[in-house]
Short mmCIF file of C-alpha atoms in Angstrom, two decimals:
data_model
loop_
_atom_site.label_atom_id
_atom_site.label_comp_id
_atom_site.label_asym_id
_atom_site.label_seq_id
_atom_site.Cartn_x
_atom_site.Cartn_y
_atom_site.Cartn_z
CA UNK V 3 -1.83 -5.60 28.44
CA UNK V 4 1.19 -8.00 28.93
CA UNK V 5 -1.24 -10.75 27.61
CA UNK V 6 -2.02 -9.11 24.27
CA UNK V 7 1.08 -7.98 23.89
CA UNK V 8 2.47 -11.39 24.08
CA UNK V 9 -0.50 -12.65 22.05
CA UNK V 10 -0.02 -10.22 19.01
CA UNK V 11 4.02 -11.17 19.53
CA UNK V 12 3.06 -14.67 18.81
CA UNK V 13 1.29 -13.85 15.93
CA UNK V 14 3.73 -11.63 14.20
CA UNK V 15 6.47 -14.15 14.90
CA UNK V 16 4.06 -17.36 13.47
CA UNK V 17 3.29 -15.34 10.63
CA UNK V 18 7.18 -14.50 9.76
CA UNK V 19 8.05 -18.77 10.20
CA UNK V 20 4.94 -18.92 7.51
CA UNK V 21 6.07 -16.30 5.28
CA UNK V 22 9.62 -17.82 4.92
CA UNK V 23 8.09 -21.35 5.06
CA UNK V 24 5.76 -20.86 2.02
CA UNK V 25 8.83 -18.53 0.50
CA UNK V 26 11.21 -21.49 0.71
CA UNK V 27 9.72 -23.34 -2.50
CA UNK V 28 10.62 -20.03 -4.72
CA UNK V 29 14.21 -19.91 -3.43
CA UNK V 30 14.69 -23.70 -3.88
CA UNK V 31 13.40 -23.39 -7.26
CA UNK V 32 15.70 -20.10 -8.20
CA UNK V 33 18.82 -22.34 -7.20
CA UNK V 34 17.34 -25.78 -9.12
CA UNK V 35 16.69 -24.25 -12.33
CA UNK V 36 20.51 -23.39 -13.43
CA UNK V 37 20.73 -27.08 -13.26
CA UNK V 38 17.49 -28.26 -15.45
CA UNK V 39 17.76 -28.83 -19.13
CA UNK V 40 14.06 -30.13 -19.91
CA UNK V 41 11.14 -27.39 -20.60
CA UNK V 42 8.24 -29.89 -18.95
CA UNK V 43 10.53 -29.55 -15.85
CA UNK V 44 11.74 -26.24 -15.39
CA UNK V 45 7.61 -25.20 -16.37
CA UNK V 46 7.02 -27.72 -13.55
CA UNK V 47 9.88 -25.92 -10.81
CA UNK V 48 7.98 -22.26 -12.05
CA UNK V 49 4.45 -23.39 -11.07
CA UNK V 50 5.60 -24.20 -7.99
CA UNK V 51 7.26 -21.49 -7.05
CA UNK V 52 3.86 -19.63 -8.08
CA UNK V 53 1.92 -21.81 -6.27
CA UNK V 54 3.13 -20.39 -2.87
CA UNK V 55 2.72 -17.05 -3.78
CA UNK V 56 -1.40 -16.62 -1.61
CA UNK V 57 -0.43 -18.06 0.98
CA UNK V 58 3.23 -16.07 1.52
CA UNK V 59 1.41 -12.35 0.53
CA UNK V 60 -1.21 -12.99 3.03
CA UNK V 61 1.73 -14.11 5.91
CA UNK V 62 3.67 -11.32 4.96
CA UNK V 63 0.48 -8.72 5.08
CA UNK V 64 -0.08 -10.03 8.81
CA UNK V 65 3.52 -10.46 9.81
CA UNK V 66 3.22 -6.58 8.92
CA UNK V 67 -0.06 -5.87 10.82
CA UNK V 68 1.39 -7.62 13.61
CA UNK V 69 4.55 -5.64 13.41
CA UNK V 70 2.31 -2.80 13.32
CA UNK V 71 0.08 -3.04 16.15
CA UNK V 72 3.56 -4.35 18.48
CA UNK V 73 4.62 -0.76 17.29
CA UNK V 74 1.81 0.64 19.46
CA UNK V 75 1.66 -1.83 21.81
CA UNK V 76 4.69 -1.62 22.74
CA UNK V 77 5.21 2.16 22.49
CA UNK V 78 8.06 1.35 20.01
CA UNK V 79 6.85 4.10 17.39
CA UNK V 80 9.67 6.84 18.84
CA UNK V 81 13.03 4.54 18.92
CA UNK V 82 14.99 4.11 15.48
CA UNK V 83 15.54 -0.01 15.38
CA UNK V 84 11.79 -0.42 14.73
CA UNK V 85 12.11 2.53 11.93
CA UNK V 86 15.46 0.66 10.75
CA UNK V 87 13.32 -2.22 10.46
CA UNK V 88 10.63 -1.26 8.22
CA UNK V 89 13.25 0.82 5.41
CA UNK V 90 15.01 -2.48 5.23
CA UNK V 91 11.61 -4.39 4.95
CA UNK V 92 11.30 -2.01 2.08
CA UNK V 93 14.39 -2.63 0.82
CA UNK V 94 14.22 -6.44 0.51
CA UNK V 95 10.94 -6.18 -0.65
CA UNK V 96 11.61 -3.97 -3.54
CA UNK V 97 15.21 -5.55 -4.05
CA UNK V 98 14.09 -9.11 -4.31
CA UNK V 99 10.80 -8.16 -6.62
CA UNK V 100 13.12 -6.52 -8.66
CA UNK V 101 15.91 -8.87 -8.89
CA UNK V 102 13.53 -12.40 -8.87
CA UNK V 103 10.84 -11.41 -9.86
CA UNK V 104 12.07 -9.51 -12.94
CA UNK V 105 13.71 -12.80 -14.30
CA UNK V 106 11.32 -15.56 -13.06
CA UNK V 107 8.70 -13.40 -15.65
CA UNK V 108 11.32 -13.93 -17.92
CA UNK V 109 12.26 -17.50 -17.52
CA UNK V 110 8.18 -17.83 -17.17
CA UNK V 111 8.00 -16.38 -21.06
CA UNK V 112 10.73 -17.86 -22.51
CA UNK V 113 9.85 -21.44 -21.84
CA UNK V 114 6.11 -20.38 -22.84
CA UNK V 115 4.43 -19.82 -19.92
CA UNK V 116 1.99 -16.90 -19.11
CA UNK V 117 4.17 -14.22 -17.24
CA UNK V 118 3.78 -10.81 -16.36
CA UNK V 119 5.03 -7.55 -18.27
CA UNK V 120 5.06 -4.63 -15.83
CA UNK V 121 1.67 -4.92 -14.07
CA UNK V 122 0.18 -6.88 -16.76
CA UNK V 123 -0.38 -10.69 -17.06
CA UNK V 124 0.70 -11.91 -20.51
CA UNK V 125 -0.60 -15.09 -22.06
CA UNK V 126 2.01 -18.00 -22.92
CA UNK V 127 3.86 -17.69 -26.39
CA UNK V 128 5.91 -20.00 -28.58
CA UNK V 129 9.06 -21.00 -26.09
CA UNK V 130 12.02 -19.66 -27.31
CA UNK V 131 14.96 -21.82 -28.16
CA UNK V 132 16.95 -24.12 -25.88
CA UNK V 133 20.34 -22.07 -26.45
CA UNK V 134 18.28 -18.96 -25.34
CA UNK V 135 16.59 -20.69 -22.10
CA UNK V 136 19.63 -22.13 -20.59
CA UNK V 137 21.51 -18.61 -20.52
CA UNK V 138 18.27 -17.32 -19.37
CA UNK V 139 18.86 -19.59 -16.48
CA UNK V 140 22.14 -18.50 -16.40
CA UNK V 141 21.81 -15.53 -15.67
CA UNK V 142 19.78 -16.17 -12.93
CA UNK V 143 21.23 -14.31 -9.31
CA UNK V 144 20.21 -16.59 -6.39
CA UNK V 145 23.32 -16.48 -4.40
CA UNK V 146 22.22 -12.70 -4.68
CA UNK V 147 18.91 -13.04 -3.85
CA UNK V 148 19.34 -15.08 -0.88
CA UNK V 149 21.93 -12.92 0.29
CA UNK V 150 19.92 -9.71 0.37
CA UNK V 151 16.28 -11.24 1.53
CA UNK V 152 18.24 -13.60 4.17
CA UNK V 153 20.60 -11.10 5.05
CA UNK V 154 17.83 -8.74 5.71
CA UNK V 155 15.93 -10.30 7.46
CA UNK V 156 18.69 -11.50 9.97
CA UNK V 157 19.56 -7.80 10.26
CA UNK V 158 15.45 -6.61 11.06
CA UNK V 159 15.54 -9.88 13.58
CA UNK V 160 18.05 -8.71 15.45
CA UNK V 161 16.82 -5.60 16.07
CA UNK V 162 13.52 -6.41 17.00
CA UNK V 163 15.67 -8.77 19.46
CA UNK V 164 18.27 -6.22 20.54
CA UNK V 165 16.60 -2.67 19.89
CA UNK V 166 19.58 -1.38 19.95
CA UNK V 167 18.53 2.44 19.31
#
């Protein structure tokens, strides 16, 4: 048992270094493009930020299974860190697709770009003007963003560490 246990640990804990390996591209982009004035460039920072976006839902659906099955392996299910842990997931998770999300789709539009509107994926239209794109970019939050899916995370790591409760 001690073997699988430590097995499955690995794998949750590999999968998390993925998920914020293949999620680093996104937040280095959401700090970059305040700074970019050219459309070829910031269309060039957006499709790589997209191009990440396999490979970091797949880590994060088995950093969860892993997660999952260390519940039960570990006989976790009944103590409140590892129930902590998974509201907060939900939290970042809705707080940063919200937040991101929300205005990468509209930086994605505006500099004519397909995007998506709601659950739909929209084709590219005419980019709007440069005035409108660079307080677009403006308005971008990623001192925010970082905070709350950084943050987070060091809060659900140490109490997978600690388990304090």
């Amino acid at each position: 048992m001690f073997v699988l246990y430590r097995s499955v640990l690995f794998i949750h804990i590999f999968f998390g270094f993925l998920y914020m390996l293949s999620h680093g591209g996104s937040a280095a982009v959401a700090y970059r493009l305040r700074q970019e004035k050219g459309l070829e460039r910031i269309r060039a920072l957006l499709d790589l930020s997209a191009s990440s976006f396999t490979l970091m839902y797949i880590s994060l659906l088995a950093m969860i299974l892993g997660g999952v099955a260390l519940g039960f392996l570990g006989r976790f299910w009944s103590t409140g860190w590892i129930w902590t842990s998974i509201v907060l997931l939900v939290l970042i998770l809705v707080g940063m697709g919200f937040i991101a999300s929300m205005h990468f789709h509209r930086v994605r539009k505006a500099v004519g770009l397909s995007y998506r509107e709601g659950n739909k994926e929209r084709p590219a239209v005419a980019p709007a003007s440069p005035e409108e794109i660079h307080q677009l970019l403006q308005s971008g939050r990623p001192q925010l963003i970082t905070l709350i899916g950084l943050g987070g995370w060091a809060i659900i790591l140490g109490l997978m560490i600690f388990k304090p409760f």
